[in-house]
Amino acid sequence: MLSDPQRLAAVALSGKIVGTLFYHAPHSAENETLLAMLAGESWVAEWPYPSDALPGIASQIARGIKEGEASLRAEHQRLFIGPYALPAPPWGSVYLDKENVLFGDSMLELRQWMRGQGFAPQMNQNEPDDHFGLLLMLAAWLAEGDRPQPLDELLAWHLLPWAERYLTLFAENTSNDFYSGVGKLAKMTLSDWKKGMVLPVASKEIHF
């Protein structure tokens, strides 16, 4: 079991990396350095959550990067942008609200909570705040600020109740090595985060 400082450092590192991979396009400036790191497999030794599965995940991600930018762009477009219906929408309210809408009640509750924490994300467009990648980066921000209680609240109330369903759909709907590997890394990371929590995960009905 990690100590509290170790746990916060682990969440800060893993949340920033996995959140960026989900929130930003693979060819973006934000991901340029990360993809260069992930193209090799030496990062496995530095990952804060050792696992027998991690080398295989790293190999899969590296294979996907070697497929080239065009392949990554196309899969990112299909999974996160459209124009067709997204097979695994990355926004929490799609799963938590009965009408499967963006900007639903669950997102408004999250937004109110975020304001209470002094967090106002600077996004490029009028996008819902409950994007999976954004919430991982928010978790990293809270961990870096040594705020374990708000971190647990974010995870227990606003992310983990729907994240498993999202990642299941994500895994079922991509055959691209890069995103398949990133999805596995995210699932493993959230499982490790959950082990260190004090608050229980809220039980919420899933509608998607």
mmCIF file of C-alpha atoms in Angstrom, residues 17-39 61-82 131 170 174 176-180 182:
data_model
loop_
_atom_site.group_PDB
_atom_site.id
_atom_site.type_symbol
_atom_site.label_atom_id
_atom_site.label_comp_id
_atom_site.label_asym_id
_atom_site.label_seq_id
_atom_site.Cartn_x
_atom_site.Cartn_y
_atom_site.Cartn_z
ATOM 1 C CA ILE A 17 -0.252 11.300 -18.681
ATOM 2 C CA VAL A 18 -3.392 9.225 -19.237
ATOM 3 C CA GLY A 19 -5.654 12.282 -19.077
ATOM 4 C CA THR A 20 -3.638 14.055 -21.756
ATOM 5 C CA LEU A 21 -3.755 10.993 -24.011
ATOM 6 C CA PHE A 22 -7.549 10.897 -23.785
ATOM 7 C CA TYR A 23 -8.244 14.624 -23.887
ATOM 8 C CA HIS A 24 -5.882 15.832 -26.615
ATOM 9 C CA ALA A 25 -5.442 14.599 -30.167
ATOM 10 C CA PRO A 26 -2.426 12.303 -30.662
ATOM 11 C CA HIS A 27 -0.812 14.770 -33.069
ATOM 12 C CA SER A 28 -1.303 17.765 -30.736
ATOM 13 C CA ALA A 29 1.505 19.729 -29.106
ATOM 14 C CA GLU A 30 0.322 18.457 -25.720
ATOM 15 C CA ASN A 31 0.919 14.841 -26.761
ATOM 16 C CA GLU A 32 4.111 15.286 -28.790
ATOM 17 C CA THR A 33 6.471 14.577 -25.898
ATOM 18 C CA LEU A 34 4.278 11.793 -24.521
ATOM 19 C CA LEU A 35 4.155 9.917 -27.816
ATOM 20 C CA ALA A 36 7.931 10.173 -28.124
ATOM 21 C CA MET A 37 8.210 8.598 -24.668
ATOM 22 C CA LEU A 38 5.592 5.921 -25.341
ATOM 23 C CA ALA A 39 7.183 4.927 -28.648
ATOM 24 C CA ILE A 61 0.935 1.299 -27.489
ATOM 25 C CA ALA A 62 4.348 1.417 -29.176
ATOM 26 C CA ARG A 63 3.066 -0.712 -32.082
ATOM 27 C CA GLY A 64 0.166 1.674 -32.528
ATOM 28 C CA ILE A 65 2.467 4.688 -32.664
ATOM 29 C CA LYS A 66 4.565 2.966 -35.310
ATOM 30 C CA GLU A 67 1.456 2.597 -37.485
ATOM 31 C CA GLY A 68 1.851 6.284 -38.231
ATOM 32 C CA GLU A 69 0.113 9.608 -37.721
ATOM 33 C CA ALA A 70 -2.611 9.005 -40.323
ATOM 34 C CA SER A 71 -3.840 5.920 -38.485
ATOM 35 C CA LEU A 72 -3.861 7.724 -35.126
ATOM 36 C CA ARG A 73 -5.674 10.744 -36.574
ATOM 37 C CA ALA A 74 -8.374 8.575 -38.136
ATOM 38 C CA GLU A 75 -9.011 6.607 -34.950
ATOM 39 C CA HIS A 76 -9.048 9.735 -32.807
ATOM 40 C CA GLN A 77 -11.590 11.280 -35.174
ATOM 41 C CA ARG A 78 -13.813 8.201 -34.979
ATOM 42 C CA LEU A 79 -13.615 7.795 -31.205
ATOM 43 C CA PHE A 80 -13.722 11.399 -30.019
ATOM 44 C CA ILE A 81 -15.009 13.750 -32.724
ATOM 45 C CA GLY A 82 -17.313 12.149 -35.302
ATOM 46 C CA HIS A 131 -14.801 14.672 -20.278
ATOM 47 C CA PHE A 170 -14.009 2.087 -25.458
ATOM 48 C CA THR A 174 -11.344 0.159 -31.090
ATOM 49 C CA ASN A 176 -6.268 0.360 -33.084
ATOM 50 C CA ASP A 177 -3.227 -0.768 -31.073
ATOM 51 C CA PHE A 178 -2.490 2.687 -29.693
ATOM 52 C CA TYR A 179 -5.955 3.392 -28.307
ATOM 53 C CA SER A 180 -6.508 -0.213 -27.245
ATOM 54 C CA VAL A 182 -4.200 3.456 -23.803
#
